[in-house]
Coordinates of N, CA, C and O in Angstrom, one line a residue:
M228 N 0.8 -1.2 0.0 CA 0.0 0.0 0.0 C 0.9 1.3 0.0 O 0.5 2.2 -0.7
K229 N 2.0 1.3 0.7 CA 2.9 2.4 0.8 C 3.5 2.7 -0.6 O 3.7 3.9 -0.9
K230 N 3.7 1.6 -1.3 CA 4.3 1.8 -2.7 C 3.4 2.6 -3.6 O 3.8 3.5 -4.3
Y231 N 2.1 2.3 -3.5 CA 1.1 3.1 -4.3 C 0.9 4.5 -3.8 O 0.8 5.4 -4.7
L232 N 0.9 4.7 -2.6 CA 0.8 6.1 -2.1 C 2.0 6.9 -2.5 O 1.8 8.1 -2.9
F233 N 3.2 6.4 -2.4 CA 4.3 7.1 -2.8 C 4.3 7.4 -4.3 O 4.6 8.5 -4.7
S234 N 3.9 6.5 -5.1 CA 3.8 6.7 -6.6 C 2.7 7.8 -6.9 O 2.9 8.7 -7.8
I235 N 1.6 7.7 -6.2 CA 0.6 8.8 -6.4 C 1.1 10.1 -6.0 O 0.9 11.1 -6.7
F236 N 1.7 10.2 -4.9 CA 2.3 11.5 -4.4 C 3.3 12.0 -5.4 O 3.3 13.2 -5.7
V237 N 4.2 11.2 -5.9 CA 5.2 11.7 -6.9 C 4.5 12.1 -8.1 O 4.8 13.2 -8.7
A238 N 3.5 11.4 -8.6 CA 2.8 11.8 -9.8 C 2.0 13.1 -9.6 O 2.0 14.0 -10.5
L239 N 1.5 13.4 -8.5 CA 0.8 14.6 -8.2 C 1.8 15.8 -8.2 O 1.5 16.9 -8.8
I240 N 3.0 15.6 -7.6 CA 4.0 16.6 -7.5 C 4.5 16.9 -9.0 O 4.6 18.1 -9.3
V241 N 4.8 15.9 -9.7 CA 5.2 16.1 -11.1 C 4.2 16.8 -11.9 O 4.4 17.7 -12.7
G242 N 2.9 16.5 -11.7 CA 1.8 17.1 -12.5 C 1.7 18.6 -12.1 O 1.5 19.4 -13.0
F243 N 1.8 18.9 -10.8 CA 1.7 20.3 -10.4 C 2.9 21.1 -11.0 O 2.7 22.2 -11.4
V244 N 4.1 20.6 -11.0 CA 5.3 21.3 -11.5 C 5.1 21.5 -13.0 O 5.4 22.6 -13.5
M245 N 4.7 20.5 -13.7 CA 4.5 20.6 -15.2 C 3.4 21.7 -15.5 O 3.6 22.5 -16.4
A246 N 2.3 21.6 -14.7 CA 1.2 22.6 -15.0 C 1.7 24.0 -14.7 O 1.4 25.0 -15.4
K247 N 2.5 24.2 -13.6 CA 3.0 25.5 -13.3 C 4.0 26.0 -14.4 O 3.8 27.2 -14.8
V248 N 4.8 25.2 -14.9 CA 5.8 25.6 -16.0 C 5.0 25.9 -17.2 O 5.2 27.0 -17.8
F249 N 4.0 25.1 -17.6 CA 3.2 25.4 -18.7 C 2.4 26.7 -18.6 O 2.4 27.5 -19.5
L250 N 1.8 27.0 -17.5 CA 1.0 28.2 -17.3 C 1.9 29.4 -17.3 O 1.5 30.5 -17.8
E251 N 3.1 29.3 -16.7 CA 4.0 30.4 -16.7 C 4.5 30.8 -18.1 O 4.6 31.9 -18.5
Q252 N 4.7 29.8 -19.0 CA 5.1 30.0 -20.4 C 3.9 30.6 -21.1 O 4.1 31.5 -21.9
Y253 N 2.7 30.2 -20.9 CA 1.5 30.8 -21.5 C 1.3 32.2 -21.1 O 1.1 33.1 -22.0
D254 N 1.5 32.5 -19.8 CA 1.3 33.9 -19.4 C 2.4 34.8 -19.9 O 2.1 36.0 -20.2
S255 N 3.6 34.4 -20.1 CA 4.7 35.2 -20.5 C 4.8 35.3 -22.0 O 5.5 36.1 -22.6
Y256 N 4.0 34.6 -22.8 CA 4.0 34.6 -24.2 C 3.4 36.0 -24.7 O 2.4 36.4 -24.3
Q257 N 4.2 36.7 -25.6 CA 3.8 38.0 -26.0 C 3.0 38.0 -27.3 O 2.5 39.1 -27.7
G258 N 2.9 36.9 -28.0 CA 2.2 36.9 -29.2 C 0.7 36.8 -29.0 O 0.2 37.0 -28.0
I259 N 0.0 36.5 -30.1 CA -1.5 36.4 -30.1 C -1.8 35.1 -29.5 O -1.3 34.0 -29.8
K260 N -2.7 35.1 -28.5 CA -3.2 33.9 -27.8 C -4.6 33.6 -28.3 O -5.5 34.3 -28.0
F261 N -4.7 32.5 -29.1 CA -6.0 32.1 -29.5 C -6.5 31.0 -28.6 O -6.0 29.9 -28.5
T262 N -7.6 31.3 -27.8 CA -8.1 30.3 -26.9 C -9.4 29.7 -27.4 O -9.8 28.7 -27.0
S263 N -10.0 30.3 -28.4 CA -11.1 29.8 -29.1 C -11.3 30.5 -30.4 O -10.7 31.5 -30.7
N264 N -12.1 29.9 -31.3 CA -12.4 30.5 -32.6 C -13.8 31.1 -32.6 O -14.4 31.2 -33.6
S265 N -14.2 31.6 -31.4 CA -15.6 32.2 -31.3 C -15.6 33.7 -31.6 O -16.4 34.4 -31.1
G266 N -14.6 34.1 -32.4 CA -14.6 35.6 -32.7 C -15.0 35.8 -34.1 O -15.5 35.0 -34.8
E267 N -14.8 37.1 -34.5 CA -15.1 37.5 -35.9 C -13.9 38.2 -36.5 O -13.2 38.9 -35.8
M268 N -13.8 38.1 -37.8 CA -12.8 38.9 -38.5 C -13.3 40.3 -38.6 O -14.4 40.5 -39.1
V269 N -12.5 41.3 -38.3 CA -12.8 42.7 -38.3 C -11.8 43.4 -39.2 O -10.6 43.1 -39.1
Y270 N -12.3 44.4 -39.9 CA -11.4 45.2 -40.8 C -10.8 46.3 -39.9 O -11.5 47.1 -39.3
F271 N -9.5 46.5 -40.0 CA -8.8 47.6 -39.4 C -8.2 48.4 -40.5 O -7.5 47.9 -41.4
I272 N -8.4 49.7 -40.5 CA -7.8 50.6 -41.5 C -6.5 51.2 -40.9 O -6.5 51.9 -39.9
K273 N -5.4 50.8 -41.6 CA -4.1 51.1 -41.1 C -3.6 52.4 -41.8 O -3.7 52.6 -43.0
F274 N -3.1 53.3 -41.0 CA -2.6 54.6 -41.5 C -1.1 54.4 -41.9 O -0.8 54.8 -43.0
N275 N -0.3 53.9 -41.0 CA 1.1 53.7 -41.4 C 1.8 53.0 -40.3 O 1.2 52.7 -39.2
S276 N 3.1 52.7 -40.5 CA 3.9 52.0 -39.5 C 5.1 52.9 -39.2 O 5.7 53.5 -40.1
Y277 N 5.6 52.9 -38.0 CA 6.7 53.7 -37.6 C 7.7 52.9 -36.7 O 7.3 52.1 -35.9
P278 N 9.0 53.2 -36.9 CA 10.0 52.5 -36.2 C 10.2 52.8 -34.7 O 10.7 52.0 -33.9
S279 N 9.7 54.0 -34.3 CA 9.7 54.4 -32.9 C 8.5 55.1 -32.4 O 7.7 55.6 -33.3
I280 N 8.2 55.1 -31.1 CA 7.0 55.8 -30.6 C 7.1 57.3 -30.8 O 6.1 57.9 -31.1
K281 N 8.3 57.8 -30.7 CA 8.5 59.3 -30.9 C 8.2 59.7 -32.3 O 7.5 60.7 -32.6
E282 N 8.6 58.9 -33.3 CA 8.3 59.2 -34.7 C 6.8 59.0 -35.0 O 6.2 59.8 -35.7
M283 N 6.2 58.0 -34.3 CA 4.8 57.8 -34.5 C 4.0 59.0 -34.0 O 3.1 59.5 -34.6
E284 N 4.4 59.5 -32.8 CA 3.7 60.6 -32.2 C 3.8 61.9 -33.0 O 2.9 62.7 -33.1
K285 N 5.0 62.0 -33.6 CA 5.3 63.2 -34.4 C 4.5 63.2 -35.7 O 3.9 64.2 -36.1
N286 N 4.3 62.0 -36.3 CA 3.6 61.9 -37.6 C 2.1 61.7 -37.5 O 1.4 61.6 -38.5
T287 N 1.6 61.6 -36.3 CA 0.1 61.4 -36.1 C -0.5 62.6 -35.5 O -1.7 62.6 -35.0
L288 N 0.2 63.8 -35.4 CA -0.4 65.0 -34.8 C -1.7 65.5 -35.5 O -2.6 66.0 -34.9
S289 N -1.7 65.2 -36.8 CA -2.9 65.7 -37.6 C -4.1 64.8 -37.4 O -5.2 65.1 -37.8
L290 N -4.0 63.6 -36.8 CA -5.1 62.7 -36.7 C -5.9 63.0 -35.4 O -5.3 63.4 -34.4
T291 N -7.2 63.0 -35.6 CA -8.1 63.3 -34.4 C -8.1 62.1 -33.4 O -8.2 62.4 -32.2
N292 N -8.1 60.9 -33.9 CA -8.1 59.8 -33.1 C -7.5 58.6 -33.8 O -7.7 58.4 -35.0
Y293 N -6.7 57.8 -33.0 CA -6.1 56.6 -33.6 C -5.8 55.6 -32.5 O -5.8 56.0 -31.3
I294 N -5.5 54.4 -32.9 CA -4.9 53.4 -31.9 C -3.7 52.9 -32.6 O -3.5 53.0 -33.8
Y295 N -2.8 52.3 -31.7 CA -1.6 51.7 -32.3 C -1.3 50.4 -31.6 O -1.8 50.1 -30.5
K296 N -0.6 49.6 -32.4 CA -0.2 48.3 -31.9 C 1.3 48.1 -32.1 O 1.8 48.4 -33.2
K297 N 2.0 47.7 -31.0 CA 3.4 47.6 -31.1 C 3.7 46.1 -31.6 O 3.3 45.2 -31.0
N298 N 4.3 46.0 -32.8 CA 4.8 44.8 -33.3 C 6.2 44.6 -32.9 O 6.8 45.4 -32.1
V299 N 6.9 43.7 -33.4 CA 8.3 43.4 -33.0 C 9.2 44.6 -33.0 O 9.8 45.0 -32.0
D300 N 9.3 45.3 -34.1 CA 10.1 46.5 -34.2 C 9.5 47.7 -34.8 O 10.1 48.7 -35.2
V301 N 8.1 47.7 -34.9 CA 7.4 48.8 -35.5 C 6.1 49.1 -34.7 O 5.6 48.2 -34.0
Y302 N 5.7 50.3 -34.8 CA 4.4 50.7 -34.3 C 3.4 50.9 -35.4 O 3.6 51.8 -36.2
D303 N 2.4 50.1 -35.5 CA 1.3 50.2 -36.5 C 0.2 51.1 -36.0 O -0.3 50.8 -34.9
V304 N -0.2 52.1 -36.8 CA -1.2 53.0 -36.4 C -2.5 52.7 -37.2 O -2.4 52.6 -38.5
Y305 N -3.6 52.6 -36.5 CA -4.9 52.3 -37.1 C -5.8 53.5 -36.9 O -5.9 54.0 -35.7
I306 N -6.6 53.8 -37.9 CA -7.5 55.0 -37.8 C -8.9 54.6 -38.0 O -9.8 55.5 -37.9
G307 N -9.2 53.4 -38.2 CA -10.6 53.0 -38.3 C -10.8 51.5 -38.1 O -9.9 50.7 -38.4
I308 N -12.0 51.1 -37.7 CA -12.4 49.7 -37.5 C -13.8 49.6 -37.9 O -14.7 50.4 -37.6
T309 N -14.1 48.5 -38.7 CA -15.4 48.2 -39.1 C -15.6 46.7 -39.3 O -14.6 46.0 -39.5
N310 N -16.8 46.2 -39.2 CA -17.1 44.8 -39.4 C -17.8 44.6 -40.7 O -18.0 43.5 -41.1
D311 N -18.2 45.7 -41.4 CA -19.0 45.6 -42.6 C -18.1 46.1 -43.8 O -17.5 47.2 -43.8
Y312 N -18.2 45.4 -44.9 CA -17.4 45.7 -46.1 C -17.8 47.0 -46.7 O -17.0 47.8 -47.1
E313 N -19.1 47.3 -46.8 CA -19.6 48.6 -47.3 C -19.1 49.8 -46.5 O -18.7 50.8 -47.0
N314 N -19.0 49.6 -45.1 CA -18.5 50.6 -44.3 C -17.0 50.8 -44.5 O -16.5 51.9 -44.3
L315 N -16.3 49.7 -44.8 CA -14.9 49.8 -45.0 C -14.6 50.6 -46.2 O -13.8 51.5 -46.2
I316 N -15.4 50.5 -47.3 CA -15.3 51.3 -48.5 C -15.6 52.8 -48.1 O -14.9 53.7 -48.6
K317 N -16.7 53.0 -47.4 CA -17.1 54.3 -47.0 C -15.9 55.0 -46.2 O -15.6 56.2 -46.4
L318 N -15.4 54.3 -45.2 CA -14.3 54.8 -44.4 C -13.0 55.1 -45.2 O -12.4 56.1 -45.0
N319 N -12.7 54.2 -46.1 CA -11.5 54.4 -47.0 C -11.7 55.6 -47.8 O -10.8 56.4 -48.0
N320 N -12.9 55.8 -48.4 CA -13.2 57.0 -49.2 C -13.1 58.3 -48.3 O -12.6 59.3 -48.8
Y321 N -13.6 58.2 -47.1 CA -13.6 59.3 -46.2 C -12.1 59.7 -45.9 O -11.7 60.9 -46.0
F322 N -11.3 58.7 -45.6 CA -9.9 59.0 -45.3 C -9.1 59.4 -46.6 O -8.2 60.3 -46.5
S323 N -9.5 58.9 -47.7 CA -8.9 59.4 -49.0 C -9.2 60.9 -49.2 O -8.4 61.6 -49.7
S324 N -10.5 61.3 -48.9 CA -10.8 62.7 -49.0 C -10.0 63.6 -48.1 O -9.9 64.8 -48.4
L325 N -9.5 63.0 -47.0 CA -8.7 63.8 -46.1 C -7.2 63.8 -46.5 O -6.4 64.4 -45.9
G326 N -6.9 63.0 -47.6 CA -5.5 62.9 -48.1 C -4.7 61.8 -47.5 O -3.5 61.8 -47.6
Y327 N -5.3 60.9 -46.8 CA -4.6 59.8 -46.2 C -4.6 58.6 -47.1 O -5.6 58.2 -47.7
N328 N -3.4 58.0 -47.2 CA -3.3 56.7 -47.9 C -3.4 55.6 -46.8 O -2.7 55.6 -45.9
T329 N -4.4 54.7 -47.0 CA -4.7 53.7 -46.0 C -4.5 52.3 -46.5 O -4.6 52.1 -47.8
F330 N -4.4 51.4 -45.6 CA -4.3 50.0 -45.9 C -5.3 49.2 -45.1 O -5.7 49.7 -44.0
T331 N -5.8 48.1 -45.5 CA -6.7 47.3 -44.8 C -6.1 46.0 -44.3 O -5.4 45.3 -45.0
E332 N -6.3 45.8 -43.0 CA -5.9 44.5 -42.4 C -7.1 43.9 -41.7 O -7.9 44.6 -41.2
E333 N -7.1 42.6 -41.6 CA -8.1 41.9 -40.8 C -7.5 41.2 -39.6 O -6.5 40.6 -39.7
F334 N -8.3 41.3 -38.5 CA -7.9 40.7 -37.3 C -9.1 39.9 -36.7 O -10.2 40.3 -36.8
L335 N -8.8 38.8 -36.0 CA -9.8 38.1 -35.3 C -10.0 38.7 -33.9 O -9.1 38.9 -33.1
I336 N -11.3 39.2 -33.7 CA -11.6 39.8 -32.4 C -12.6 38.8 -31.7 O -13.6 38.4 -32.3
T337 N -12.3 38.5 -30.4 CA -13.1 37.6 -29.7 C -13.9 38.3 -28.5 O -14.7 37.6 -27.9
N338 N -13.7 39.5 -28.3 CA -14.4 40.2 -27.3 C -15.8 40.5 -27.7 O -16.1 41.3 -28.6
K339 N -16.7 39.7 -27.2 CA -18.1 39.8 -27.6 C -18.8 41.2 -27.3 O -19.6 41.6 -28.1
E340 N -18.4 41.8 -26.2 CA -18.9 43.1 -25.9 C -18.5 44.1 -27.0 O -19.3 44.9 -27.4
F341 N -17.2 44.1 -27.4 CA -16.8 45.0 -28.4 C -17.5 44.7 -29.8 O -17.9 45.6 -30.5
L342 N -17.6 43.4 -30.1 CA -18.2 43.1 -31.4 C -19.7 43.6 -31.4 O -20.2 44.0 -32.5
L343 N -20.4 43.5 -30.3 CA -21.8 44.0 -30.2 C -21.8 45.5 -30.4 O -22.6 46.0 -31.2
E344 N -20.9 46.2 -29.7 CA -20.8 47.7 -29.9 C -20.5 48.0 -31.3 O -21.0 49.0 -31.9
L345 N -19.6 47.3 -31.9 CA -19.1 47.5 -33.3 C -20.3 47.4 -34.3 O -20.5 48.2 -35.2
K346 N -21.1 46.3 -34.1 CA -22.3 46.1 -34.9 C -23.3 47.3 -34.8 O -23.9 47.7 -35.8
N347 N -23.5 47.8 -33.6 CA -24.3 48.9 -33.4 C -23.8 50.2 -34.1 O -24.6 50.9 -34.8
Y348 N -22.5 50.4 -34.0 CA -21.9 51.6 -34.7 C -21.9 51.4 -36.2 O -22.2 52.4 -36.9
D349 N -21.7 50.2 -36.6 CA -21.7 49.9 -38.1 C -23.1 50.2 -38.7 O -23.2 50.6 -39.8
S350 N -24.1 49.8 -38.0 CA -25.5 50.1 -38.5 C -25.8 51.6 -38.6 O -26.4 52.0 -39.6
I351 N -25.3 52.4 -37.7 CA -25.4 53.8 -37.8 C -24.6 54.4 -38.9 O -25.0 55.2 -39.7
L352 N -23.3 53.9 -39.0 CA -22.4 54.3 -40.1 C -22.9 54.0 -41.5 O -22.8 54.8 -42.4
K353 N -23.6 52.9 -41.6 CA -24.1 52.5 -42.9 C -25.2 53.4 -43.4 O -25.4 53.6 -44.6
S354 N -25.9 54.0 -42.5 CA -27.1 54.9 -42.9 C -26.7 56.3 -43.0 O -27.6 57.1 -43.3
T355 N -25.5 56.7 -43.0 CA -25.1 58.1 -43.1 C -24.1 58.4 -44.2 O -23.3 57.5 -44.5
E356 N -24.1 59.6 -44.7 CA -23.1 60.0 -45.7 C -22.4 61.3 -45.2 O -21.5 61.8 -45.9
D357 N -22.9 61.8 -44.1 CA -22.3 63.0 -43.5 C -20.9 62.8 -43.0 O -20.7 61.9 -42.1
T358 N -20.0 63.6 -43.4 CA -18.6 63.3 -43.0 C -18.4 63.6 -41.5 O -17.5 63.0 -40.9
V359 N -19.1 64.6 -41.0 CA -19.0 64.9 -39.5 C -19.5 63.7 -38.7 O -18.8 63.3 -37.7
V360 N -20.6 63.1 -39.1 CA -21.1 61.9 -38.4 C -20.2 60.7 -38.6 O -19.9 60.0 -37.6
I361 N -19.6 60.5 -39.8 CA -18.7 59.4 -40.1 C -17.5 59.6 -39.1 O -17.0 58.6 -38.5
S362 N -16.9 60.8 -39.1 CA -15.8 61.1 -38.2 C -16.1 60.8 -36.7 O -15.3 60.2 -36.0
S363 N -17.3 61.2 -36.3 CA -17.7 61.0 -34.9 C -17.9 59.6 -34.6 O -17.4 59.1 -33.5
I364 N -18.5 58.8 -35.4 CA -18.8 57.4 -35.2 C -17.4 56.7 -35.2 O -17.2 55.8 -34.3
N365 N -16.6 57.0 -36.1 CA -15.3 56.3 -36.2 C -14.5 56.6 -34.9 O -13.8 55.7 -34.4
S366 N -14.5 57.8 -34.4 CA -13.8 58.1 -33.2 C -14.4 57.3 -32.0 O -13.6 56.8 -31.1
Q367 N -15.7 57.2 -31.9 CA -16.3 56.4 -30.9 C -16.0 55.0 -30.9 O -15.7 54.3 -29.9
I368 N -15.9 54.4 -32.2 CA -15.5 53.0 -32.3 C -14.0 52.8 -31.8 O -13.8 51.8 -31.1
L369 N -13.1 53.7 -32.1 CA -11.8 53.6 -31.7 C -11.7 53.7 -30.2 O -10.9 53.0 -29.5
E370 N -12.4 54.6 -29.6 CA -12.4 54.8 -28.1 C -13.0 53.5 -27.4 O -12.5 53.1 -26.4
K371 N -14.0 52.9 -28.0 CA -14.6 51.7 -27.4 C -13.6 50.5 -27.5 O -13.5 49.7 -26.6
Y372 N -12.9 50.5 -28.7 CA -11.9 49.5 -28.8 C -10.8 49.6 -27.7 O -10.5 48.6 -27.1
E373 N -10.3 50.8 -27.5 CA -9.3 51.0 -26.5 C -9.9 50.6 -25.1 O -9.2 50.0 -24.3
E374 N -11.1 51.0 -24.8 CA -11.7 50.8 -23.5 C -11.9 49.3 -23.3 O -11.6 48.8 -22.2
L375 N -12.5 48.6 -24.3 CA -12.9 47.2 -24.1 C -11.8 46.2 -24.3 O -11.7 45.2 -23.6
I376 N -11.1 46.4 -25.4 CA -10.0 45.5 -25.7 C -8.8 45.7 -24.9 O -8.3 44.8 -24.3
N377 N -8.2 46.9 -25.0 CA -7.0 47.1 -24.3 C -7.2 47.1 -22.8 O -6.3 46.8 -22.0
G378 N -8.4 47.5 -22.3 CA -8.7 47.5 -20.9 C -8.8 46.2 -20.3 O -8.4 45.9 -19.2
S379 N -9.3 45.2 -21.2 CA -9.4 43.8 -20.7 C -8.3 42.9 -21.1 O -8.3 41.7 -20.8
K380 N -7.3 43.5 -21.8 CA -6.1 42.7 -22.2 C -6.5 41.5 -23.1 O -5.9 40.5 -23.0
D381 N -7.5 41.7 -24.0 CA -7.9 40.6 -24.8 C -7.0 40.4 -26.0 O -6.9 41.2 -26.9

């Protein structure tokens, strides 16, 4: 009986140690963590990429609102987010009228609260052609993204 208890005790200790090592590696991983595929692909309108945060701040003074993501050696600046292709075209045309050259990237977003907010804003954006309203809605989307995604570390 002692032989079995000792084996069970050793197995539990090894299991706990392996779980601790695995979880520490998962927590320290800096890349994208996909825990499920229950998200949606969302269009991000990219303004530009910069090699340093100082250069990014200097070159984005004319922007009313933006978000940025630090990749390995660059800072990517995004000025719009939408879930609807028609709104993507509308936003790209709006930014072109302001003289901005933009690029489109798609990202998987899993934050259900943000996706719900984005759908609400997209429905309003779809029904307007007023540039002031487009600018205001776009700013609100970016603010919600910062609040819900960056605030929750998703």
